[in-house]
Coordinates of C-alpha atoms in Angstrom, one line a residue:
Chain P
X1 CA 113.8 78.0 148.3
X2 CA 112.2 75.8 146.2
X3 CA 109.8 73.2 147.7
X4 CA 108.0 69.9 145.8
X5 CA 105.1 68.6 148.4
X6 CA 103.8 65.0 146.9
X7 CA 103.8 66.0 143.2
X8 CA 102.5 63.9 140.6
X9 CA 102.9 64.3 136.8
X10 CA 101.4 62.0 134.0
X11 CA 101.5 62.0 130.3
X12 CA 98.8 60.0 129.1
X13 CA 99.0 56.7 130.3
X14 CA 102.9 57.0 131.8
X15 CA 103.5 59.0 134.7
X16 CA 106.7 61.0 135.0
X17 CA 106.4 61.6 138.7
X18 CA 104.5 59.9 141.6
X19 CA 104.3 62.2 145.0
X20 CA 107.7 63.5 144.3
X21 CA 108.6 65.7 147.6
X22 CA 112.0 67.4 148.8
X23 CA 113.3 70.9 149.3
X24 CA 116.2 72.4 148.1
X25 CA 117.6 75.7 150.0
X26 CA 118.5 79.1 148.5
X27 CA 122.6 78.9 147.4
X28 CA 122.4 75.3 147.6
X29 CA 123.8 72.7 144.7
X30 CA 122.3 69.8 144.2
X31 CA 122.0 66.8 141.7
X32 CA 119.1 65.3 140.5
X33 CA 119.9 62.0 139.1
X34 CA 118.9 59.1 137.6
X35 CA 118.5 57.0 134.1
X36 CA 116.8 58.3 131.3
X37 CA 113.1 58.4 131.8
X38 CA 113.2 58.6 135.5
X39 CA 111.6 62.2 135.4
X40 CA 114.8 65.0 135.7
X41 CA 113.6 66.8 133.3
X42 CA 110.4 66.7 134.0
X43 CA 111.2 68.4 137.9
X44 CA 112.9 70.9 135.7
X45 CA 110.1 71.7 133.1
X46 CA 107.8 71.5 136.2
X47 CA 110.4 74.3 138.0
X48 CA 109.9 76.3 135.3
X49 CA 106.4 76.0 134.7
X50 CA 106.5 74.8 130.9
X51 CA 104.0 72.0 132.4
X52 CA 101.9 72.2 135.1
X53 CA 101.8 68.9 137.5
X54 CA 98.6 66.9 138.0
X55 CA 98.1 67.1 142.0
X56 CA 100.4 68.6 144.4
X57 CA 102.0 72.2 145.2
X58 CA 105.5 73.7 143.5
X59 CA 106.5 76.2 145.4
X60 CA 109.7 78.7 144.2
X61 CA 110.8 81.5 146.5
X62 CA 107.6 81.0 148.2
X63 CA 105.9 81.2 145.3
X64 CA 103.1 79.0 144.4
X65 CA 104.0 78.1 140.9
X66 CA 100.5 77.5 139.8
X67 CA 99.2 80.3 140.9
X68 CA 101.6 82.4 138.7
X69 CA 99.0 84.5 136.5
X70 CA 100.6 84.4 132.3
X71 CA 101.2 87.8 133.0
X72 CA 104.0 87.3 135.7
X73 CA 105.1 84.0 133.9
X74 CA 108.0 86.3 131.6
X75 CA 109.4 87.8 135.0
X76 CA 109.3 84.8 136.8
X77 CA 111.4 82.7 134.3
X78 CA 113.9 86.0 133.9
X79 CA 114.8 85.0 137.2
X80 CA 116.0 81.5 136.0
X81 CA 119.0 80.5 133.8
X82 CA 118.3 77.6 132.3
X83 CA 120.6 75.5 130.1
X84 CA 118.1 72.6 127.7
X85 CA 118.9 69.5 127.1
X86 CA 118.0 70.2 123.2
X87 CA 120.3 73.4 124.0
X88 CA 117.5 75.3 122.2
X89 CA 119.6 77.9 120.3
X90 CA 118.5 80.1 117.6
X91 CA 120.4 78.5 114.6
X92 CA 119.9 81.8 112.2
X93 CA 121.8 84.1 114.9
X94 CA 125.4 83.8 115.9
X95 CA 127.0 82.7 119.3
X96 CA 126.8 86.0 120.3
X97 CA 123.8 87.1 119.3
X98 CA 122.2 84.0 120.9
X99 CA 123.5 85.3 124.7
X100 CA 122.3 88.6 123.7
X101 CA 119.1 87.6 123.0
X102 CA 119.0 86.7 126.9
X103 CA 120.1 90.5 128.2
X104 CA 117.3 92.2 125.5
X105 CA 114.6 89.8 126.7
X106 CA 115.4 91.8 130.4
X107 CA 115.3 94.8 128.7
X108 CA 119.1 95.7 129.5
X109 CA 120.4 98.6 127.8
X110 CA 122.7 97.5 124.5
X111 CA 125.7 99.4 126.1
X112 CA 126.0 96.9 128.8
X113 CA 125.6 93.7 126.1
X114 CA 129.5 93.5 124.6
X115 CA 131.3 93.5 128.4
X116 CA 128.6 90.9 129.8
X117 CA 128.5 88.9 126.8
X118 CA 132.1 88.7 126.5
X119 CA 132.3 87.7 130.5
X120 CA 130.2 85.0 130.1
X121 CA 132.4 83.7 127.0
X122 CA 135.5 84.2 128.8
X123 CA 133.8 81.7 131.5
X124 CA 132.4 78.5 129.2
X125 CA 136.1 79.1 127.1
X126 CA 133.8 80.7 124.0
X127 CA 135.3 83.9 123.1
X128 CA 136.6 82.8 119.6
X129 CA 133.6 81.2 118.5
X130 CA 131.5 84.5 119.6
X131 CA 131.2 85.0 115.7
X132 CA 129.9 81.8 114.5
X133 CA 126.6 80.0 114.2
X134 CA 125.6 77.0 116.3
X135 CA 125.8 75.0 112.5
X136 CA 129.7 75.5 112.6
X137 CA 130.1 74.6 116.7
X138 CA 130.4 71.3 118.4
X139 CA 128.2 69.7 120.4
X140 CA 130.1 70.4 123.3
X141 CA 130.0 74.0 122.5
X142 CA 126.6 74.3 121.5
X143 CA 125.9 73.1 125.2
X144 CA 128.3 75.6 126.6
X145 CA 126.6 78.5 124.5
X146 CA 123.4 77.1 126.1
X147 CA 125.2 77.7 129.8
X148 CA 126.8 81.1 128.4
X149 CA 123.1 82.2 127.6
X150 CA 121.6 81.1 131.4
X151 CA 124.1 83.0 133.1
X152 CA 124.4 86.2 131.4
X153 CA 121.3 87.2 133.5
X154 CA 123.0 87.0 136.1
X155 CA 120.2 84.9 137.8
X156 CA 118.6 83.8 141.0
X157 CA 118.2 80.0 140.1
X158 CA 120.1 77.7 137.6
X159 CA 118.8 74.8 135.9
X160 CA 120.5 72.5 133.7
X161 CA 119.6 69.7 132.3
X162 CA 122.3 67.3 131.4
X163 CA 124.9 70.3 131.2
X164 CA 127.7 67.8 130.2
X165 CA 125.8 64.9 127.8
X166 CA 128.0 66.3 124.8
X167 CA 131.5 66.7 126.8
X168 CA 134.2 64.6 127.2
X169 CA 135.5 64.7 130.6
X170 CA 137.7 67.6 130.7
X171 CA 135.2 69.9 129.2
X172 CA 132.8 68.7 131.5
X173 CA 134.8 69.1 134.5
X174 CA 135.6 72.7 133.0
X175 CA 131.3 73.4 133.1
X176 CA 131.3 71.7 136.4
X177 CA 133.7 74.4 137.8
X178 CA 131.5 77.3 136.2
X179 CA 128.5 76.3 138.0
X180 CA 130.2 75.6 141.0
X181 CA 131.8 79.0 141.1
X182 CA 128.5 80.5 140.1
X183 CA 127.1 78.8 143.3
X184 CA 129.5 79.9 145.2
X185 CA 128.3 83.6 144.7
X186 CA 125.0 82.2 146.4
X187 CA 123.3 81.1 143.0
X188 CA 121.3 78.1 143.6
X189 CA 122.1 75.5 141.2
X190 CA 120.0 72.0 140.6
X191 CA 121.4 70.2 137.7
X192 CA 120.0 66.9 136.5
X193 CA 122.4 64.2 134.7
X194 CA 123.4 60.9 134.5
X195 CA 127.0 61.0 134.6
X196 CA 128.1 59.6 138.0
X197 CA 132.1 60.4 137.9
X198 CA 130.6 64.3 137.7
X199 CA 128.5 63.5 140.7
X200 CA 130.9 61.7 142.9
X201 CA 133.2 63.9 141.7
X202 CA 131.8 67.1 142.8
X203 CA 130.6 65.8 146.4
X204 CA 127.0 67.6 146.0
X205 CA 123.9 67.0 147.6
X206 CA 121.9 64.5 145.2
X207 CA 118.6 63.7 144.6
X208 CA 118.5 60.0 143.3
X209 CA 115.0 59.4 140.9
X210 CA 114.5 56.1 139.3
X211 CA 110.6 55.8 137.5
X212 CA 109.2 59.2 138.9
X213 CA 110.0 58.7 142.5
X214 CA 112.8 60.0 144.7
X215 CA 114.8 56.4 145.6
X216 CA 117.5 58.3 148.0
X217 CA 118.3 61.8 149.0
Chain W
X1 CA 119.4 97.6 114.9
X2 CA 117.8 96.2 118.3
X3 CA 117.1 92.6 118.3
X4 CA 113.2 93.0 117.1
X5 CA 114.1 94.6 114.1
X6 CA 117.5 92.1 112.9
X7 CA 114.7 89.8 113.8
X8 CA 112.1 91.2 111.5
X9 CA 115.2 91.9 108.3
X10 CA 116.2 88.7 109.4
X11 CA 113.0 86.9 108.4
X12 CA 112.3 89.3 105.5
X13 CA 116.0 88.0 104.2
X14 CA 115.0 84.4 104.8
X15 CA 111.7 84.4 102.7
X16 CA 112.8 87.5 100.1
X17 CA 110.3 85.7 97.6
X18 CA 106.8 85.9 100.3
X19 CA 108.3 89.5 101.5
X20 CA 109.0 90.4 97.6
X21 CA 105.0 89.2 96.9
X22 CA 103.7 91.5 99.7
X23 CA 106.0 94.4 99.0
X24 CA 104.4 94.3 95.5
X25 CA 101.0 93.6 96.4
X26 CA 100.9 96.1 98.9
X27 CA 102.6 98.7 96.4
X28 CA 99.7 98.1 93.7
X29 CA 97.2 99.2 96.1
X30 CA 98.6 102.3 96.9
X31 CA 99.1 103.1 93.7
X32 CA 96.1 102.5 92.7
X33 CA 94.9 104.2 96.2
X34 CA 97.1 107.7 95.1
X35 CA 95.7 107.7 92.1
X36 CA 92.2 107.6 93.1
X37 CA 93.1 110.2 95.4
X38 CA 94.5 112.6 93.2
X39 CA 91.4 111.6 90.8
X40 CA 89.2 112.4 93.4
X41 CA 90.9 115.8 93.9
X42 CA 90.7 116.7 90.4
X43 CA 86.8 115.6 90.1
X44 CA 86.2 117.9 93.2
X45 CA 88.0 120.8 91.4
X46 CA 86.2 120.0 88.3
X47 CA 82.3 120.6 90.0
X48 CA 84.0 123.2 92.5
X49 CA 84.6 125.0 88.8
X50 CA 81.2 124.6 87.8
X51 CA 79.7 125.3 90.4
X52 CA 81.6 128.7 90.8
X53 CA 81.8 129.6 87.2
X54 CA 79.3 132.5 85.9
X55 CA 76.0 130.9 85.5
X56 CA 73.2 133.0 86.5
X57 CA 72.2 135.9 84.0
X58 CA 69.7 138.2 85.4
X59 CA 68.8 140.1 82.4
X60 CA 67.5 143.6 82.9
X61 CA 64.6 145.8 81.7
X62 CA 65.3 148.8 78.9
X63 CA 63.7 151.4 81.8
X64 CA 65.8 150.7 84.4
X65 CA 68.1 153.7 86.7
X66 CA 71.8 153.0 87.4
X67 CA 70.4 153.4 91.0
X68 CA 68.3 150.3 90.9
X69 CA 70.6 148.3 89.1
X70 CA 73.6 149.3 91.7
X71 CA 71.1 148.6 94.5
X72 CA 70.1 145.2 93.2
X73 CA 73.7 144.2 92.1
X74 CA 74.5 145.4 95.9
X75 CA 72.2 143.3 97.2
X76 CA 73.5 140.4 95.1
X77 CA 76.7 141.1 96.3
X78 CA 76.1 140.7 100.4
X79 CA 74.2 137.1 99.7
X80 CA 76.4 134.7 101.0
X81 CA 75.1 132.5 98.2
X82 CA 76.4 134.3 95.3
X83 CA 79.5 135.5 94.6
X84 CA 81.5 137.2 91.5
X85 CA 78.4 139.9 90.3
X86 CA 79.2 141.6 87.4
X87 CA 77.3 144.2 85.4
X88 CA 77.0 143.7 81.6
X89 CA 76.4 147.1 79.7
X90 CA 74.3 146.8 76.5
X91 CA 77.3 147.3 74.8
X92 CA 79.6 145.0 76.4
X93 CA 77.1 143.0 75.4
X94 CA 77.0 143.5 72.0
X95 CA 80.5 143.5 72.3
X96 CA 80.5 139.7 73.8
X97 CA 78.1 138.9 70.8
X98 CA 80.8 140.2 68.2
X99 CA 83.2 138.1 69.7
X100 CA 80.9 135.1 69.7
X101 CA 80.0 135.6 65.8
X102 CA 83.4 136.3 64.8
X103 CA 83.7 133.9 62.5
X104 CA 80.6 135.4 60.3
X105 CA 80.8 139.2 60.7
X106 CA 77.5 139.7 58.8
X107 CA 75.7 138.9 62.3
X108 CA 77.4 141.5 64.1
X109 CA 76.9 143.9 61.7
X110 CA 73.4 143.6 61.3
X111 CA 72.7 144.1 65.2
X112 CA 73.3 147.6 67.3
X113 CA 73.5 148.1 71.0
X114 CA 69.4 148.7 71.5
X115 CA 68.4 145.1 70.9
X116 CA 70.7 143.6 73.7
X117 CA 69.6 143.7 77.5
X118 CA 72.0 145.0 80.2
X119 CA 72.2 142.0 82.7
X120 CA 74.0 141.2 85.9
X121 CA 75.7 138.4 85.7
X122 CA 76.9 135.9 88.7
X123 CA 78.3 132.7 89.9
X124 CA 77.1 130.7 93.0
X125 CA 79.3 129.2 96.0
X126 CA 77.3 125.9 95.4
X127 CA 75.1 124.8 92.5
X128 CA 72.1 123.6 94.8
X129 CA 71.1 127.2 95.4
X130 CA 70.7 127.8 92.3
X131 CA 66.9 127.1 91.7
X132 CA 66.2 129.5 94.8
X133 CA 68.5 132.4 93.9
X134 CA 66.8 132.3 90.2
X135 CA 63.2 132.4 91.6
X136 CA 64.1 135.3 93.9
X137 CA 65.7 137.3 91.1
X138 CA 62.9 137.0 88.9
X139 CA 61.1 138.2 91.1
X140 CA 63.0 141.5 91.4
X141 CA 61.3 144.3 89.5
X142 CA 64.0 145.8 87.4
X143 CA 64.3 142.1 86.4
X144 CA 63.1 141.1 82.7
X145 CA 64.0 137.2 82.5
X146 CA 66.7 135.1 83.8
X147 CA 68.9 132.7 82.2
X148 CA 71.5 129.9 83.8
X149 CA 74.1 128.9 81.3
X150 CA 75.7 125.7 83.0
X151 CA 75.4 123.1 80.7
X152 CA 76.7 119.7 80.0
X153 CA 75.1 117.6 77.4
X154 CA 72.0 119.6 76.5
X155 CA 70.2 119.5 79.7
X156 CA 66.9 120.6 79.9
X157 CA 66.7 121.8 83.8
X158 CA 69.0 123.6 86.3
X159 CA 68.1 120.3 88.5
X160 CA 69.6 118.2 85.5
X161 CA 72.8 120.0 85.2
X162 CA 73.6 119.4 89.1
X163 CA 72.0 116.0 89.1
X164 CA 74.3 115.1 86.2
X165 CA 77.8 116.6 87.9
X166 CA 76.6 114.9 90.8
X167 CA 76.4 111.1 89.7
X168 CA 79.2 111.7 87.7
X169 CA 81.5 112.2 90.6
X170 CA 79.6 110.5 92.8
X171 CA 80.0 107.3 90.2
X172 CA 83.7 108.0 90.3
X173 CA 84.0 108.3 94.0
X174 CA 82.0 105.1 94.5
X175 CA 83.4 102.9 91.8
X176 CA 87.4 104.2 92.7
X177 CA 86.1 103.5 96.6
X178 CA 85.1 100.2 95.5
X179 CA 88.3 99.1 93.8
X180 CA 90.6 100.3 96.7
X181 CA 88.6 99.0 99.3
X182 CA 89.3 95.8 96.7
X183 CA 92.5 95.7 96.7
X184 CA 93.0 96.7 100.2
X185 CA 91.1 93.8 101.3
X186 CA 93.3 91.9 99.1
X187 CA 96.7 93.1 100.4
X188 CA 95.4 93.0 103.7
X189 CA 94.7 88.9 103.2
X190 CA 98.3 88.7 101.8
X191 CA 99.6 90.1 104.9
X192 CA 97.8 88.1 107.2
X193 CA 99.1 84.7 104.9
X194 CA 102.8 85.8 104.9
X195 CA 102.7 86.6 108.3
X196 CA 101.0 83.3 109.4
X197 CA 104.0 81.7 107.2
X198 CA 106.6 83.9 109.4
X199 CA 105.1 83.0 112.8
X200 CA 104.7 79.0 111.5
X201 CA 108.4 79.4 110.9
X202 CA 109.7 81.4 113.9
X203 CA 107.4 78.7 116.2
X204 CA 110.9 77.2 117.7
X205 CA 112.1 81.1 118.4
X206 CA 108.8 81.6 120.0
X207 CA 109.1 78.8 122.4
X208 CA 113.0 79.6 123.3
X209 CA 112.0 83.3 124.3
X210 CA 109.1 82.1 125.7
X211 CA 111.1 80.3 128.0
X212 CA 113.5 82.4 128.7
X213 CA 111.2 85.0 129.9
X214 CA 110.1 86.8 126.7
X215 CA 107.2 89.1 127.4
X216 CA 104.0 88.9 125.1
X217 CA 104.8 92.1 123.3
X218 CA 108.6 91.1 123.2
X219 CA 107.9 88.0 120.7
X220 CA 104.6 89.6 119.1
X221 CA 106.7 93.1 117.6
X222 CA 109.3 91.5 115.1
X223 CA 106.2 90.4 113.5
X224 CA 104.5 93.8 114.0
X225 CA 107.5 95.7 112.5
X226 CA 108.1 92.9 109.6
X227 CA 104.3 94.6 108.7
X228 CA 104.8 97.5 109.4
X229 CA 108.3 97.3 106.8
X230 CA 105.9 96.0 104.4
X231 CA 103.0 98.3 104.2
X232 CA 105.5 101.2 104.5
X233 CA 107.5 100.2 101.2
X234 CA 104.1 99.8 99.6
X235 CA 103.3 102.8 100.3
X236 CA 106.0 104.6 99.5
X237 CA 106.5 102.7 96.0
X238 CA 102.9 103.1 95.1
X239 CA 103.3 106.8 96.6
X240 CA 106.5 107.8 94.6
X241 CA 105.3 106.1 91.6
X242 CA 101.9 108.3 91.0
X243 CA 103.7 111.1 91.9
X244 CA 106.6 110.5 89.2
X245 CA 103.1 109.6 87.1
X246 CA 101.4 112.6 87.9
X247 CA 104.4 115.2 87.3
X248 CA 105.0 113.6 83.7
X249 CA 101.7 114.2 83.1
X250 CA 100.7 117.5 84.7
X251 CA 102.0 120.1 82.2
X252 CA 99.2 117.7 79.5
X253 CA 97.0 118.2 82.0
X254 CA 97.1 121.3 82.8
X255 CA 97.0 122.3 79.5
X256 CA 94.1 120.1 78.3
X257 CA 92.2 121.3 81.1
X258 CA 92.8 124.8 80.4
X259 CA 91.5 127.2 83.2
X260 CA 89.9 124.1 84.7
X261 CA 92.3 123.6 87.9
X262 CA 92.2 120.1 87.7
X263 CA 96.2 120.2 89.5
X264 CA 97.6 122.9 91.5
X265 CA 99.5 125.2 89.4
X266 CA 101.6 126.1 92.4
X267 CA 104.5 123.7 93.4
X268 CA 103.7 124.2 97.1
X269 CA 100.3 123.3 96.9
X270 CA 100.8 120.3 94.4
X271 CA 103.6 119.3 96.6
X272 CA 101.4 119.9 100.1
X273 CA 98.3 117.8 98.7
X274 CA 101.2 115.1 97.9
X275 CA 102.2 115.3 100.9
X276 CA 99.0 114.9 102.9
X277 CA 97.7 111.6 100.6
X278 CA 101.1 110.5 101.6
X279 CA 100.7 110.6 105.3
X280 CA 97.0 109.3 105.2
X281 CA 98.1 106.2 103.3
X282 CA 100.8 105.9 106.3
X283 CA 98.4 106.1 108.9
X284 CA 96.0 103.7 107.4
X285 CA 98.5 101.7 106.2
X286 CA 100.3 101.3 109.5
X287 CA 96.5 100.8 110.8
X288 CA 96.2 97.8 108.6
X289 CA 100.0 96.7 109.9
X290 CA 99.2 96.4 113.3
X291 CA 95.6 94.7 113.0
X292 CA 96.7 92.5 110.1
X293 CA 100.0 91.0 112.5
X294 CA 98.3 90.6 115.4
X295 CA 95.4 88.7 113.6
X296 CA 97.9 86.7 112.1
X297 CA 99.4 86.1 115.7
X298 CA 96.0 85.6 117.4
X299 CA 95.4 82.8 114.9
X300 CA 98.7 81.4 115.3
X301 CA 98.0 81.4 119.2
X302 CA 94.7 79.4 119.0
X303 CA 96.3 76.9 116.5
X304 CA 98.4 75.9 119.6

């Protein structure tokens, strides 16, 4: 379960998030949206524990998220899939290579690498462009490499941010479908975006954020 | 290849021109490192000769008894000091003489066998006892005089012949020492530079694995092996090229040096002493690997 109790974020002068509270339940599927700026990615960064917030307690599976020591940080985020807005691929390696990069980081034997890799490309609709390098994809493929590399681990929590900013509508609906399936096998999945038809589409619990505070839920 | 080390070829491929600059670097300090080594060898052999060579002539009196000179050259022989005694009849002596004066055979002819002293001569197992062992031979009765023949430029004392093999190497040693340590310190720069270049450029791969649950020791060992690729072609250049250096000029050497073994004469040996500077410059060089990446990545860390 992952819990936000009255959490407040600030960069400089702006803040991101003002007493933010809600719960979201393990296998559940929610939205978080809202314009650009209203602070999605900032619940996600927060999730994951690239920033730390100004006042108030993150918790994940119980966990305090504050309290987790630099040591434990690398297990706690194998846990996550995450897919970035910025997609943050390695540009010098190739589509496969990229996903791979995700099952070495775990420390899973190389043996096991080609069938899971090649899973996870059947899924996002990748398996021809295994060989090439994020220079020669599209954006819409670059962002499904990005949700290719989250789910390979096989994990706990997804969170992606904007999964569909770069897809036309039948793509996106496509991506839509993998994370619903993945939910389906009890993953919980928050994904923050903008695009309404995906929301209403999908029929999901949402989380509506407008300037760092939750507006409906 | 696991994903470290296509990581580390990766980045060595990217910047062949930084990699190329270490790889040479590093390669002229081994070199220069073997050679020393080898050089210091040689030195050692060089004072280890004479310092063992026959240099102590105990020269005895006319009236002596082949009893008391077998008793003293027993003695002579059960010192751990000494080693090598031989006894040098009046006319092996004379004998030694002719062979000395060859070139004027008047000399020899106008001497016989009478005028020369028997003597028991020796070598020591180090030079510094020498001034000891002398007094304590004199001292012996059948003993007449006692002369050291170990000589290097026309020194006037025992204490002047050791003092002098002594700086020499000692010089050597130090100033060789001096230069490595030089050009270690150098190489060892270099590395932490090229490095700092590789971690400034990998900073976005950092933050990816970083967020995606990359341990510490994940992210830190393509650097680590990158170094370690370095320092091991270095070594291995600068290795193979003293050796190739070395075995050209060996049978010169050799022959130069005469019965001075400044080389092993026995391909084994040669080969086993090779062998061993080879692995020490591994060791230290995989030493200065691993401290010289993760300084570079502990300065990259606190530029964050």
């Amino acid at each position: 379960m992952i819990k936000f109790n009255k959490v407040t974020k600030t960069y400089g002068d702006v803040t991101a998030l003002k007493d933010v509270s809600f719960e979201v339940k393990d296998g559940e599927f929610v939205f978080l949206m809202g314009p650009s700026g209203a602070g999605k990615t900032t619940i996600l960064k927060l999730i994951l524990k690239e920033i730390l917030p100004n006042s108030g307690e993150i918790k994940v599976g119980g966990t305090d998220v504050a309290k987790i020591s630099e040591k434990e940080l690398p297990l706690f985020r194998q846990k996550i899939g995450c897919v970035f807005q910025d997609f943050k691929l390695l540009n010098e390696r190739t589509v496969e290579e990229n996903i791979e990069i995700a099952l070495a980081v775990l420390g899973i034997q190389e043996s096991k690498w080609k069938e899971r890799v090649a899973k996870v490309l059947k899924m996002v609709g990748l398996e021809s462009r295994k060989s090439l390098f994020p220079s020669q994809l599209s954006g819409g493929e670059i962002q499904r490499v990005s949700l290719a590399r989250a789910l390979v681990v096989n994990p706990d929590l997804i969170l992606a941010d904007e999964p569909t900013g770069n897809l036309d509508w039948e793509k996106a609906d496509e991506i839509m479908e993998v994370l619903e399936k993945i939910n389906k096998e009890g993953k919980t999945v928050i994904v923050a975006t903008h695009n309404k038809e995906i929301v209403n589409k999908m029929k999901k619990r949402i989380i509506k954020i407008s300037s760092g505070k939750i507006i409906k839920e | 290849m696991n994903y470290q080390t296509k990581s580390a070829v990766t980045s060595i491929k990217r910047f062949p021109y930084q990699s190329l600059a270490a790889i040479f670097l590093l390669t002229i300090t081994f070199l220069v490192v073997t050679i020393l080594s080898v050089v210091s060898y040689s030195s050692g052999k060089i004072i280890k000769y004479f310092e063992t060579r026959p240099q102590i002539i105990a020269f005895l009196k006319d009236n002596t008894t082949t009893e008391t000179v077998s008793a003293l050259q027993h003695k002579l022989q059960n010192d751990l000091r000494i080693k090598e005694v031989k006894y040098v009849s009046k006319e092996e002596a004379l004998s030694i003489y002719k062979d000395a004066t060859i070139d004027n055979p008047l000399l020899g002819e106008l001497v016989n066998p009478s005028i020369f002293p028997a003597s028991l001569e020796f070598s020591l197992n180090d030079l510094s006892f020498a001034q000891a062992i002398i007094d304590e031979v004199k001292s012996e009765a059948i003993v007449d005089s006692v002369g050291f023949t170990a000589s290097l430029g026309g020194e006037k004392s025992l204490g002047d012949v050791v003092e002098r093999l002594r700086k020499i190497t000692l010089y050597l040693r130090l100033g060789g020492g001096f230069f490595a340590l030089l050009l270690v310190g150098t190489s060892f720069l270099v590395l932490v530079i090229t490095l700092g270049m590789r971690i400034a450029s990998r900073k976005e791969e950092v933050k990816i694995l970083d967020l995606i649950g990359a341990k510490k020791s994940f992210i830190k060992k393509p650097i680590i092996i990158e170094s370690v690729i370095y320092v091991v072609s270095g070594v291995i250049l600068g290795w193979l090229m003293t050796l190739i250096m070395i075995l050209y000029i060996a049978p010169s050497a050799i022959n130069y040096f005469g019965e001075i073994p400044v080389l092993p004469k026995n391909p084994l040996m040669f080969f086993s002493i090779f062998g061993i500077i080879l692995l020490s410059e591994l060791v230290v060089g995989i030493l200065l690997a691993t401290i010289g990446s993760n300084l570079a990545l502990s300065r990259a860390s606190h530029k964050k």
